[in-house]
Short mmCIF file of C-alpha atoms in Angstrom, two decimals:
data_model
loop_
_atom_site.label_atom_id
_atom_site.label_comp_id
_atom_site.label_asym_id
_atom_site.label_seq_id
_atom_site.Cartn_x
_atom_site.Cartn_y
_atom_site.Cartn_z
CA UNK A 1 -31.62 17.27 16.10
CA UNK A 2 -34.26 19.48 14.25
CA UNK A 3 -35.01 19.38 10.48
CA UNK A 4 -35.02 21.80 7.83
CA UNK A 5 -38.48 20.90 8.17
CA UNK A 6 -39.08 21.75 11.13
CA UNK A 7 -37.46 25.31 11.16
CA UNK A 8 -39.20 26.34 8.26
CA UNK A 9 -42.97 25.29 10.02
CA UNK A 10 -41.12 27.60 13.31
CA UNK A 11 -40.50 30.25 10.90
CA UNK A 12 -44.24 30.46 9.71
CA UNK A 13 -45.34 30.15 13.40
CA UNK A 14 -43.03 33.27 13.81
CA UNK A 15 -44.20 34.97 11.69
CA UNK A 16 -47.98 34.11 12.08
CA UNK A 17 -47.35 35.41 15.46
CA UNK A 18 -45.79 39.01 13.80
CA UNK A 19 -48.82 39.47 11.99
CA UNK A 20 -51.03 38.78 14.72
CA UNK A 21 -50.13 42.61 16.29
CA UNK A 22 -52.76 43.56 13.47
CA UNK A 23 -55.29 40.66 13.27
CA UNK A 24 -55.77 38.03 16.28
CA UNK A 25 -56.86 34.93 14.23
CA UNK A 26 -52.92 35.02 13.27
CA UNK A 27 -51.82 35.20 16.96
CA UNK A 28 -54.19 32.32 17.63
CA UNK A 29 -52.90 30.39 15.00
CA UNK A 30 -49.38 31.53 15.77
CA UNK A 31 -50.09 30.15 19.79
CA UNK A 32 -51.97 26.58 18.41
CA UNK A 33 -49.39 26.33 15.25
CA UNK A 34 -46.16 26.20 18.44
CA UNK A 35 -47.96 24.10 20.75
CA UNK A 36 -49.11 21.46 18.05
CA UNK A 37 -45.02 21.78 16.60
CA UNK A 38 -43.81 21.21 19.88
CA UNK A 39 -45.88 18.17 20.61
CA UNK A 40 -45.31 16.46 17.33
CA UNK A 41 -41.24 17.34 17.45
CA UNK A 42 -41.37 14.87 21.24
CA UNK A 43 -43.95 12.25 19.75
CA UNK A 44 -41.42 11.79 16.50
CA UNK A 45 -37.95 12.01 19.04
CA UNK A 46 -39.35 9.74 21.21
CA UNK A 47 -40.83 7.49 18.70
CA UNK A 48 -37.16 7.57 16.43
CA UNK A 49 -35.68 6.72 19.89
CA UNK A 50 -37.27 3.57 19.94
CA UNK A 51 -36.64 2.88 16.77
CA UNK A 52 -32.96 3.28 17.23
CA UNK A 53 -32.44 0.74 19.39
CA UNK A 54 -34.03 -2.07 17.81
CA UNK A 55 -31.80 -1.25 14.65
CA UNK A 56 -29.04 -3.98 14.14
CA UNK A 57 -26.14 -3.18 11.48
CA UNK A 58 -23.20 -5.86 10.42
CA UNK A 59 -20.11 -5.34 8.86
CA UNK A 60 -17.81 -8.30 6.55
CA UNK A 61 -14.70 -8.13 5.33
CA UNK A 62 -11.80 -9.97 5.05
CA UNK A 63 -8.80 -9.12 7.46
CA UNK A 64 -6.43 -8.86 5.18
CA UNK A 65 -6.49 -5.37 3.11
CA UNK A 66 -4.47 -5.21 0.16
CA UNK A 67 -2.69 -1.29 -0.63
CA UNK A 68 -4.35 0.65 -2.77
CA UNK A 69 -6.63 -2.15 -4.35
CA UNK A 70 -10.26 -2.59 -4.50
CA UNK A 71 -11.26 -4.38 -0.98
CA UNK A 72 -14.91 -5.24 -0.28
CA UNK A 73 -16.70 -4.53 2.67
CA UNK A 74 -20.43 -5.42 3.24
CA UNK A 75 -23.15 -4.06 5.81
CA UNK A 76 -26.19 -5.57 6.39
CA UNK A 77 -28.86 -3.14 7.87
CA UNK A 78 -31.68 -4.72 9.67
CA UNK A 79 -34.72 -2.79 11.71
CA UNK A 80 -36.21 -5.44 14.72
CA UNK A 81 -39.58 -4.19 13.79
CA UNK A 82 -42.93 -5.42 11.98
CA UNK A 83 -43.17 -4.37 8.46
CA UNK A 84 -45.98 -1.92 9.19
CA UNK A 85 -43.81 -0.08 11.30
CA UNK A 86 -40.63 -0.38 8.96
CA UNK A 87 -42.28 1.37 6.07
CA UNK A 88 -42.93 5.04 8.49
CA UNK A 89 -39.12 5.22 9.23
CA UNK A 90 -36.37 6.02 6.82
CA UNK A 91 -32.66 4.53 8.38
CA UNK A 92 -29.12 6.68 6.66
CA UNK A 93 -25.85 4.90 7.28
CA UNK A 94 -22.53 6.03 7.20
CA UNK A 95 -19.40 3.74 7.68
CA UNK A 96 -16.82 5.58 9.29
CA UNK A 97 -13.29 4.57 7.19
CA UNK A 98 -10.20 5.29 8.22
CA UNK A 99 -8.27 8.82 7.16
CA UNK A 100 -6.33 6.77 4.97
CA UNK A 101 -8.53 4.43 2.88
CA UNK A 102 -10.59 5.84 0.30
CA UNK A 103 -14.01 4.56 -0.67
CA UNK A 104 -16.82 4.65 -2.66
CA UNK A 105 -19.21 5.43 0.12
CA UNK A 106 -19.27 8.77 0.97
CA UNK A 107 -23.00 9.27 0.60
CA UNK A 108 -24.03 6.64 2.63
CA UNK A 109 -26.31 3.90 2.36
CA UNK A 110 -30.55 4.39 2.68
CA UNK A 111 -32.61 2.11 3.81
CA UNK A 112 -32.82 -1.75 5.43
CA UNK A 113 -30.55 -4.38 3.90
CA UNK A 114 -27.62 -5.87 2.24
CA UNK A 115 -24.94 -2.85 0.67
CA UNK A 116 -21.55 -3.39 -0.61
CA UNK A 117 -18.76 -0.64 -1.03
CA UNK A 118 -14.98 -0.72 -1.84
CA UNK A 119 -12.53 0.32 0.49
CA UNK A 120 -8.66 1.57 -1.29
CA UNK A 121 -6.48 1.86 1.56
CA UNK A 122 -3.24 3.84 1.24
CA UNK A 123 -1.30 2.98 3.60
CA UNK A 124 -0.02 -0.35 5.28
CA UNK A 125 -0.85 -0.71 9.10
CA UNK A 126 -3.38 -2.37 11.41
CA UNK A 127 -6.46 -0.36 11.32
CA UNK A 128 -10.28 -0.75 12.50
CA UNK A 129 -14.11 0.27 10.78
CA UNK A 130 -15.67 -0.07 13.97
CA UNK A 131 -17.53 3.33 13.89
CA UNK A 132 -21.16 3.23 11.74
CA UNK A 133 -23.14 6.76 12.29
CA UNK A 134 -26.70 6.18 11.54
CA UNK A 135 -29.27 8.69 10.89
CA UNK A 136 -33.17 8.34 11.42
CA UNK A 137 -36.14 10.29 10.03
CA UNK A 138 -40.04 9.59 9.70
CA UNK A 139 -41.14 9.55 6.60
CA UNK A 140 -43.85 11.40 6.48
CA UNK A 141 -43.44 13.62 9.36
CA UNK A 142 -39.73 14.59 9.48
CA UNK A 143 -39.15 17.23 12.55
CA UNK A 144 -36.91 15.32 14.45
CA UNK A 145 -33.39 13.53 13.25
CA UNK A 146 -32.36 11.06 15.92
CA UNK A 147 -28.49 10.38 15.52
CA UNK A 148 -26.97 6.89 16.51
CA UNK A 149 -23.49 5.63 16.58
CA UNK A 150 -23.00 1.87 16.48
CA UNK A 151 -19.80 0.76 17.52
CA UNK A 152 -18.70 -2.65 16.08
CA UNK A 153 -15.56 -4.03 14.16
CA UNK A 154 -13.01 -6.27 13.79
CA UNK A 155 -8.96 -5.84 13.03
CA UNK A 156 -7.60 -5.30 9.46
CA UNK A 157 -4.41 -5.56 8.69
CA UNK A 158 -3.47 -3.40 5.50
CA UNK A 159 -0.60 -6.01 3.40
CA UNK A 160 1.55 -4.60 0.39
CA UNK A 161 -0.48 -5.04 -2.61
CA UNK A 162 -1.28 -8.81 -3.52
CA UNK A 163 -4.58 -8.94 -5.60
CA UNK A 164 -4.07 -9.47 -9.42
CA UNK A 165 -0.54 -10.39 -9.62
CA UNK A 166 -1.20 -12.45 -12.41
CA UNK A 167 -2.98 -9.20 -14.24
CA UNK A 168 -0.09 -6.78 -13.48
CA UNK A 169 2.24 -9.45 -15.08
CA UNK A 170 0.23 -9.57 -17.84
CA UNK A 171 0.14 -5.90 -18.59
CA UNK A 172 3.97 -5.82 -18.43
CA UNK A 173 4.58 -8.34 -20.97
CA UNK A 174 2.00 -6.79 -22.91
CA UNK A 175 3.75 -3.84 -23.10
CA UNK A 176 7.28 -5.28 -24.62
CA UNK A 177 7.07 -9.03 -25.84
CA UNK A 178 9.48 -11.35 -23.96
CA UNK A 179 10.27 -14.87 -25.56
CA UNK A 180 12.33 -17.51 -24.73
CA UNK A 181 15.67 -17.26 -25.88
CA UNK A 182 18.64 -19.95 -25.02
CA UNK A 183 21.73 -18.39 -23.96
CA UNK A 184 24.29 -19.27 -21.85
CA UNK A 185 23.85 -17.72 -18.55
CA UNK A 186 26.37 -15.99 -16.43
CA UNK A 187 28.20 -17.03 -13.39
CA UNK A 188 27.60 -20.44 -11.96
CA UNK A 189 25.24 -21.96 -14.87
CA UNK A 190 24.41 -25.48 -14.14
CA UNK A 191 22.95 -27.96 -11.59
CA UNK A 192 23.98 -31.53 -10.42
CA UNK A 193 21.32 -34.03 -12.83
CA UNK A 194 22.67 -37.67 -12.19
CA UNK A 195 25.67 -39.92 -11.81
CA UNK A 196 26.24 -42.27 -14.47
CA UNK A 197 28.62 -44.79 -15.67
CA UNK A 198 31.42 -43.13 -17.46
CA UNK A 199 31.45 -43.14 -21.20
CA UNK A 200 34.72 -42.70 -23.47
CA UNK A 201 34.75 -38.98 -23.79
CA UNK A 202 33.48 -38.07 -20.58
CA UNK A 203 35.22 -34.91 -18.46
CA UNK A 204 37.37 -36.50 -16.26
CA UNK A 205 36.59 -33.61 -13.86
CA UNK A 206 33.07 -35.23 -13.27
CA UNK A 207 34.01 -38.41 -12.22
CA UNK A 208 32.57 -39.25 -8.76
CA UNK A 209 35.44 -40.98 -6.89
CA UNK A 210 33.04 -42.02 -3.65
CA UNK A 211 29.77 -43.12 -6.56
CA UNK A 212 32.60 -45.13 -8.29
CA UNK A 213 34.27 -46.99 -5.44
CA UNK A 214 30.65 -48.39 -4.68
CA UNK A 215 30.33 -49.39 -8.37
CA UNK A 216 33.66 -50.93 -8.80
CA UNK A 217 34.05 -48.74 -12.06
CA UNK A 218 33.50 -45.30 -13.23
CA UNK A 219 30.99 -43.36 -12.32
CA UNK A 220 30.51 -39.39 -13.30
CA UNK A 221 28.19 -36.53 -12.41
CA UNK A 222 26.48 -35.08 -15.15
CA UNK A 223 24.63 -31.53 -14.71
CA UNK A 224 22.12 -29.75 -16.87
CA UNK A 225 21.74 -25.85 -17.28
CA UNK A 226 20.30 -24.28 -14.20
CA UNK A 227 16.37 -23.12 -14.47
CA UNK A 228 16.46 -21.60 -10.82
CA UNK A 229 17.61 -18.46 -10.02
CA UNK A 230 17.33 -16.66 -6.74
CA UNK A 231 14.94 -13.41 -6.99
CA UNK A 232 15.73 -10.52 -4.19
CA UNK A 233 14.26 -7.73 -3.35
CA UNK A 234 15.90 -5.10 -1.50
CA UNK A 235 13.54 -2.65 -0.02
CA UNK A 236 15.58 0.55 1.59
CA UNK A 237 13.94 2.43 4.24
CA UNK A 238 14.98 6.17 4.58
CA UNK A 239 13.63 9.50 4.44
CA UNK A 240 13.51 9.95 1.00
CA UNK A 241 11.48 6.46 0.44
CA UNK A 242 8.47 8.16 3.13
CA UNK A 243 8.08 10.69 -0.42
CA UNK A 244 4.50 9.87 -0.90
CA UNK A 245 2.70 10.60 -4.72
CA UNK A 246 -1.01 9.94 -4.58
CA UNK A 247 -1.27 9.35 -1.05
CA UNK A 248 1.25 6.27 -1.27
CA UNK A 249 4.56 6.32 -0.30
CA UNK A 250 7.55 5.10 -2.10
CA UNK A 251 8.18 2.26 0.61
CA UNK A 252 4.99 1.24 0.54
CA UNK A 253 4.85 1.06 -3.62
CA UNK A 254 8.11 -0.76 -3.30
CA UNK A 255 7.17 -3.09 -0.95
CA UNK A 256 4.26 -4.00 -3.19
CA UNK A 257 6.50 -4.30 -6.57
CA UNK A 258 8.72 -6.78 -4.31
CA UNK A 259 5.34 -8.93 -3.60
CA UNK A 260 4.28 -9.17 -7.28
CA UNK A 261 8.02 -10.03 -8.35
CA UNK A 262 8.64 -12.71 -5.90
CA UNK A 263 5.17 -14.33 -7.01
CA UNK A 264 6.35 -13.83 -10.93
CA UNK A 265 9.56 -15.73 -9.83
CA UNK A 266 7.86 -18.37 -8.18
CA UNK A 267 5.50 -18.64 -11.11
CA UNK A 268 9.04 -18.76 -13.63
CA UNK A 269 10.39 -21.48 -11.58
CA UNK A 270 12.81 -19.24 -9.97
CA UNK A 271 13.51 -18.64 -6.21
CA UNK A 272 12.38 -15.88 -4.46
CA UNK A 273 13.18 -13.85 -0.88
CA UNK A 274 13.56 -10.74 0.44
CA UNK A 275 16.21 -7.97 1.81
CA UNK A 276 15.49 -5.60 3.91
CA UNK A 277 17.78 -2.49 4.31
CA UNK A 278 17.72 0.49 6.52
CA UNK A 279 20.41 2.95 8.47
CA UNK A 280 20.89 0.63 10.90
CA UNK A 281 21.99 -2.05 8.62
CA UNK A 282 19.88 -5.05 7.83
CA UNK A 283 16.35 -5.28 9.08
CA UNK A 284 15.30 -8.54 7.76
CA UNK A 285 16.80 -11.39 5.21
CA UNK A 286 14.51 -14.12 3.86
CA UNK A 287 16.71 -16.84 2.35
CA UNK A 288 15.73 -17.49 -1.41
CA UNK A 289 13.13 -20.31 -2.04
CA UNK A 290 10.54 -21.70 -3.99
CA UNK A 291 7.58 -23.15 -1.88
CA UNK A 292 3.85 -22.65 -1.30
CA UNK A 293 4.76 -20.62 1.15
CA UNK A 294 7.59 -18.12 -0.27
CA UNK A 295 5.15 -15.31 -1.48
CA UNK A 296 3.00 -15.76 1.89
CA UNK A 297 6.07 -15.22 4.22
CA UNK A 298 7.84 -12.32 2.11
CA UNK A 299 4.39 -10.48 2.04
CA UNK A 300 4.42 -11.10 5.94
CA UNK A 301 7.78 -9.57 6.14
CA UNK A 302 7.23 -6.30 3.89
CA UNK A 303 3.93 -5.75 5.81
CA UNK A 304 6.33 -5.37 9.10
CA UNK A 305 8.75 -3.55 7.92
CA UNK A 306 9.18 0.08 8.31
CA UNK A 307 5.61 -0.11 10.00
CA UNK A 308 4.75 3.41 11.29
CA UNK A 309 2.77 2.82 15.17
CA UNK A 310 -0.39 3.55 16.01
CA UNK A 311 -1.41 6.24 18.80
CA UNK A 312 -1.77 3.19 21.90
CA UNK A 313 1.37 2.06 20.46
CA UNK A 314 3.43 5.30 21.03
CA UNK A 315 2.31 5.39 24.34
CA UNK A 316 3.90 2.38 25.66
CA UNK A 317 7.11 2.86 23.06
CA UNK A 318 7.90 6.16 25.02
CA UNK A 319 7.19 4.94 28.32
CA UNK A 320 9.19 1.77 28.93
CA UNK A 321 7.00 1.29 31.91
CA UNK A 322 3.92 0.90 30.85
CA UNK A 323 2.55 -2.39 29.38
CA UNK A 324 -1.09 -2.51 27.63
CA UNK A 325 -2.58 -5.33 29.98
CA UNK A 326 -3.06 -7.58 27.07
CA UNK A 327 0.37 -7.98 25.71
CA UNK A 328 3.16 -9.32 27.55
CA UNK A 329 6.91 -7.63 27.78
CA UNK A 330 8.16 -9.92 24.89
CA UNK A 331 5.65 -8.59 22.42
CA UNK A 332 5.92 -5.63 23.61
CA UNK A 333 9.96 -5.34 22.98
CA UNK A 334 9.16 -7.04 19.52
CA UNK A 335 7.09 -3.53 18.19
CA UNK A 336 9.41 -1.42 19.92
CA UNK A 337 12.05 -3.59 17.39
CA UNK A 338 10.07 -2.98 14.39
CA UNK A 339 9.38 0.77 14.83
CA UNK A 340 12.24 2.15 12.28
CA UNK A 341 13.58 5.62 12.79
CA UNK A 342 14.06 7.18 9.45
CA UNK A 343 16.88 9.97 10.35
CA UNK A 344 19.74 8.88 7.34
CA UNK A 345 19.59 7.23 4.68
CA UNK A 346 20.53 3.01 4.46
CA UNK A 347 23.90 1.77 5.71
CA UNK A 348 24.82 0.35 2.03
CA UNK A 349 28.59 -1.08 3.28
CA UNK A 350 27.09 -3.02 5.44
CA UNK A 351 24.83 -4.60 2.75
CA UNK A 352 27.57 -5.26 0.57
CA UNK A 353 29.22 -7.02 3.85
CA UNK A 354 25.81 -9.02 4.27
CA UNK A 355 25.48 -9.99 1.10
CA UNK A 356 29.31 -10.77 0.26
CA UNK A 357 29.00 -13.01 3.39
CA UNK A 358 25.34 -14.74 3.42
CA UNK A 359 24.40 -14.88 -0.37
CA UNK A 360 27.15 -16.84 -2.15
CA UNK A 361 24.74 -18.10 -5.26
CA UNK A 362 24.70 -15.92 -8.21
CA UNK A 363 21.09 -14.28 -7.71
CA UNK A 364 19.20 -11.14 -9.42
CA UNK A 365 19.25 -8.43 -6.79
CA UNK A 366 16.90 -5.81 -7.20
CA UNK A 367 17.34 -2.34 -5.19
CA UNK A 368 14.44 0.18 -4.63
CA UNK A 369 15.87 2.94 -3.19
CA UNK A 370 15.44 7.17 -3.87
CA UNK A 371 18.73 8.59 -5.41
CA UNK A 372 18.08 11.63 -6.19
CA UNK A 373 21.79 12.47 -7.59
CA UNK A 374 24.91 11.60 -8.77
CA UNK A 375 26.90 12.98 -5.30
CA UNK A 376 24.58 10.35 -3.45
CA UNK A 377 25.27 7.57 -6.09
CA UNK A 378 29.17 8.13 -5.89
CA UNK A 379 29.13 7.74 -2.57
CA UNK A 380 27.54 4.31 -2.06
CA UNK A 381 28.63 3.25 -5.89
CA UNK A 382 31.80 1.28 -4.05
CA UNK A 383 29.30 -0.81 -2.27
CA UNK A 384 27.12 -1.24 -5.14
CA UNK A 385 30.20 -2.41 -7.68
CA UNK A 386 31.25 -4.93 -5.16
CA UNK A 387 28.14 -6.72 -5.09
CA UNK A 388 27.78 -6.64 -8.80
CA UNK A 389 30.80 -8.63 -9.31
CA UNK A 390 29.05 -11.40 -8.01
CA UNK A 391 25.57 -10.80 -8.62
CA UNK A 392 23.19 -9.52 -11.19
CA UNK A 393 22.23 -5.87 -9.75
CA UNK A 394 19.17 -3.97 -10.73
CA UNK A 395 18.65 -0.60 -9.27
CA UNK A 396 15.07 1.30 -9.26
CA UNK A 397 15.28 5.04 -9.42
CA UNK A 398 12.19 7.17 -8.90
CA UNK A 399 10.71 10.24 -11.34
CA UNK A 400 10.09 12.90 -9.20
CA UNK A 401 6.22 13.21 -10.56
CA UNK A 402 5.72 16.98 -8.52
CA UNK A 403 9.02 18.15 -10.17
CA UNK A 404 8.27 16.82 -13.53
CA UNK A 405 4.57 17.86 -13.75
CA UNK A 406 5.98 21.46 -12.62
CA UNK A 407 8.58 21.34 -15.11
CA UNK A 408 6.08 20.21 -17.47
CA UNK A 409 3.47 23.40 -16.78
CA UNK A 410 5.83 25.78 -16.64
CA UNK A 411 7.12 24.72 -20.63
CA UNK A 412 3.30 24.98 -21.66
CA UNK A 413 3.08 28.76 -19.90
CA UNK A 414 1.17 27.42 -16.54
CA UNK A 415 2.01 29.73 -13.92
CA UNK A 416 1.45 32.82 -15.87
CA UNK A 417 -1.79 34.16 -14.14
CA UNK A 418 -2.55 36.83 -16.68
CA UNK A 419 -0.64 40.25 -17.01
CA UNK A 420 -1.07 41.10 -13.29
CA UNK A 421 2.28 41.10 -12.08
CA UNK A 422 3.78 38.83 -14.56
CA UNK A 423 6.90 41.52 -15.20
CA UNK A 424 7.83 40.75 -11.45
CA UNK A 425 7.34 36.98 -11.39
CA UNK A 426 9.01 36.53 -14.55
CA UNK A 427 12.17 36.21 -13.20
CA UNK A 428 11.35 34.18 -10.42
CA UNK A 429 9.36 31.89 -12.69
CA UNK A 430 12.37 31.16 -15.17
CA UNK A 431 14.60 30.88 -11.94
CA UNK A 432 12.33 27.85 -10.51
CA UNK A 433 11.63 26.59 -14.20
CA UNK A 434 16.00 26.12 -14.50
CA UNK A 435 16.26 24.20 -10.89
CA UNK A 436 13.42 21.56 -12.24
CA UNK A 437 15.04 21.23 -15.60
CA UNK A 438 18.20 21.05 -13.81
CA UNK A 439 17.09 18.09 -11.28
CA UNK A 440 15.40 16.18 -13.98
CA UNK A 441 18.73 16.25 -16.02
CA UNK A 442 20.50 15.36 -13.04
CA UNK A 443 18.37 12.21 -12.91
CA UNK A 444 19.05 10.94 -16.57
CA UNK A 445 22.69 11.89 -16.04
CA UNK A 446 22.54 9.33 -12.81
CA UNK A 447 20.96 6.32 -14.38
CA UNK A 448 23.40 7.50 -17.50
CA UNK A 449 26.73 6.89 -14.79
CA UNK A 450 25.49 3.91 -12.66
CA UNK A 451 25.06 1.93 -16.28
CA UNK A 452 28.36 2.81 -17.27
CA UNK A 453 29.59 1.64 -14.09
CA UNK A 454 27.93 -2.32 -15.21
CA UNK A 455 24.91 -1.35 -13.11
CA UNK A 456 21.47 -2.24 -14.60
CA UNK A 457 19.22 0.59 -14.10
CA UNK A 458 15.10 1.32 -14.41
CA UNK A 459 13.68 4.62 -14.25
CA UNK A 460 9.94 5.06 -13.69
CA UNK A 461 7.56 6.46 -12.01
CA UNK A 462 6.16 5.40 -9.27
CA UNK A 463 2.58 4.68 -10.26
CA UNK A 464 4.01 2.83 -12.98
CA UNK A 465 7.09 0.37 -10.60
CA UNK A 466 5.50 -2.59 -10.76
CA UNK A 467 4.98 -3.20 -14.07
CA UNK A 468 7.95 -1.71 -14.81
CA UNK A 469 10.31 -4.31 -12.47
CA UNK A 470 8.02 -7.43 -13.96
CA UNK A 471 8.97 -6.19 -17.39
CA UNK A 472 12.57 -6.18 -16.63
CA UNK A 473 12.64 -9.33 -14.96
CA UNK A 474 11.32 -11.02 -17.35
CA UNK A 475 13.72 -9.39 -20.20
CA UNK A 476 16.75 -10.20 -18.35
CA UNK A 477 15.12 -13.76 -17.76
CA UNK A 478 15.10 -14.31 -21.48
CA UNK A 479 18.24 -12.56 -22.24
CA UNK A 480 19.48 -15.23 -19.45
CA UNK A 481 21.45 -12.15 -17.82
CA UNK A 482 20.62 -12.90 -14.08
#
């Protein structure tokens, strides 16, 4: 490809040649000036052609991307060629990230070695930076760009967010502070200590028969208030949770606020797991626990779920007979399983069923899902009362940021483009100005009815969920309401 250079020497040439219908020196110099641009343009493409190939570029990462957090990537650009050579060539790199990461890279990298750049990816999936487009110029010279794409990467995986959990729990206790308080906690309070002889005084009710047959005399349990509680999650898949605000949608943000809860529960000596809920019932159920592995298996879990596929992916999901050649027909079926379609909203009976059925400890249940009003919230609040007989419910509602931020311009006089027209938009204007007002009322008046109905209730906005659901746990933690 030619320079700007280049062009402009063609356009003197040009016009050397124009003048040269009155004086011949120019037409001379016109004829030499063409010949001698021509013959430098090869000798620099044929000598940035060879230069090309002997230019090596590597790319680091981890595989594991974490959402919208700072993720490093390194390049290292090398040129196969002595020094002397080296310093007549300048080398222009550009990584080619996927649509939806953003980076800090657009302008490329200049020049051999070692560069670093963040990559903030905004949606979960399995992606690939295997794409580098590299640009090469002489230094000194500079008619000829030579183009080269290098094509090398490996697999990342893009997880709910996991980096900093510690941090984000910080900055919600900073925000209200949460100190131990000793109450007596609800429902099923205590766990089995020790057995011991029995002591004048004693409940009768703890004697262990079996412990004091062995003995030959009375034996008794004794218990001590219980410090674990089981933490879960209940991401909801449905069409209002694919609502995206800064590029990140609501599923994704939840499934990231589950993440850094189940690690704060861990970290409070609580047990944590995970509940996943769409319209064909339950996806997914991880069974409360506290291990080394609990936050890696839950984040496992959340990354699966609700997984949009890629393009080779959709091939073989609408063609039942065709099979990429490296997977076989079991993992195959197993994507097909995972690929969620999002046409109603979550089957909430049949998670009061599930969770009447398969969770019979007293646990803190926490429920992101999109109500957007109080029609929707009757409808599944039957389901919702019947698990909070037994359980400690907390539901996440969503602020509508585009509605509120409209709502918000509107009341300052944004909108009102100066006098042109403004007679015959006013009406309009106030008409659109009531229906924002309206559904932002509607949203206080819903998180107003599901707490008189014995629901606990958090209302934020998205950017702000996780911090928000880490506060709350850990007020309800030392309120001892779970």
């Amino acid at each position: 490809m030619f320079t700007k250079k280049f062009f402009i020497l063609f356009i003197v040439c040009i016009a050397l040649a124009l003048l040269g219908m009155q004086w011949e020196l120019c037409l001379l110099l016109s004829k030499i000036g063409i010949v001698l641009l021509g013959i430098l343009a090869v000798a620099d493409a044929l000598f940035l052609l060879f230069v090309s190939f002997r230019l090596r570029v590597g790319r680091s990462h981890h595989n594991y991307f974490s959402l919208n957090q700072h993720n490093e990537v390194k390049l290292s650009v090398d040129l196969l060629l002595p020094e002397s050579v080296r310093k007549f060539v300048d080398v222009e790199i550009f990584d080619d990230v996927p649509a939806s990461f953003k980076t800090n890279a657009e302008d490329g990298f200049k020049g051999i070695g070692n560069f670093t750049y963040s990559a903030f990816p905004m949606r979960r999936g399995s992606y690939k930076i295997s794409l580098a487009r590299c640009f090469f110029r002489t230094r000194y010279l500079g008619l000829v760009e030579v183009r080269r794409f290098i094509r090398n990467g490996e697999q990342i995986k893009v997880y709910p967010s996991f980096k900093n959990l510690d941090k984000l729990e910080i900055q919600a206790t900073s925000r209200e502070k949460v100190g131990p308080k000793r109450m007596r906690k609800k429902g099923n309070s205590t766990a089995f200590d020790q057995i011991r002889p029995y002591i004048s005084g004693d409940d009768v009710r703890t004697i262990n028969w079996k412990a004091s047959a062995r003995a030959a005399s009375l034996m008794v349990n004794t218990y001590t208030d219980e410090r674990s509680q089981p933490i879960i999650p209940i991401i909801c898949a449905g069409p209002s949770m694919q609502n995206a605000t800064e590029g990140i949608t609501l599923l994704d943000r939840a499934a990231s606020a589950a993440i850094a809860l189940s690690a704060s529960a861990i970290k409070h000596y609580d047990e944590a797991g995970l509940l996943t809920l769409s319209q064909r019932g339950i996806e997914k159920y991880v069974a409360p626990e506290r291990s080394t592995t609990t936050v890696a298996k839950i984040l496992e879990h959340s990354y699966k779920f609700g997984l949009e596929p890629s393009d080779e992916e959709k091939v073989f999901i609408e063609d039942p007979d065709v099979y990429p050649d490296d997977m076989t027909e079991e993992e195959v079926d197993e994507i097909r399983n995972n690929i969620l379609v999002y046409d109603a909203e979550p089957d909430f009976e049949a998670l009061s069923a599930y969770v009447n059925k398969w969770i019979s400890r007293r646990s803190l249940l926490v429920l992101f899902a999109n109500l957007e009003n109080i029609s929707m919230a009757r409808h599944i609040m039957p389901a919702l009362r019947r698990i909070g007989k037994k359980h400690s419910l907390l539901v996440v509602l969503f602020e509508n940021e585009g509605v509120k931020d409209v709502a918000e311009g509107y009341a300052q006089g944004i909108g009102n483009n100066g006098n042109e027209k403004r007679a015959s938009k006013k009406l309009s204007e106030m008409r659109f100005r009531t229906l924002c007002n309206d559904y932002l009322e509607q949203q206080l008046l819903l998180a107003d009815y599901m707490q008189k109905q014995g629901i606990n209730v958090i209302v934020t906005s998205p950017q702000d969920l996780t911090s928000a659901v880490l506060q709350k746990y850990l007020e309800m933690k030392s309120r001892a309401a779970i």
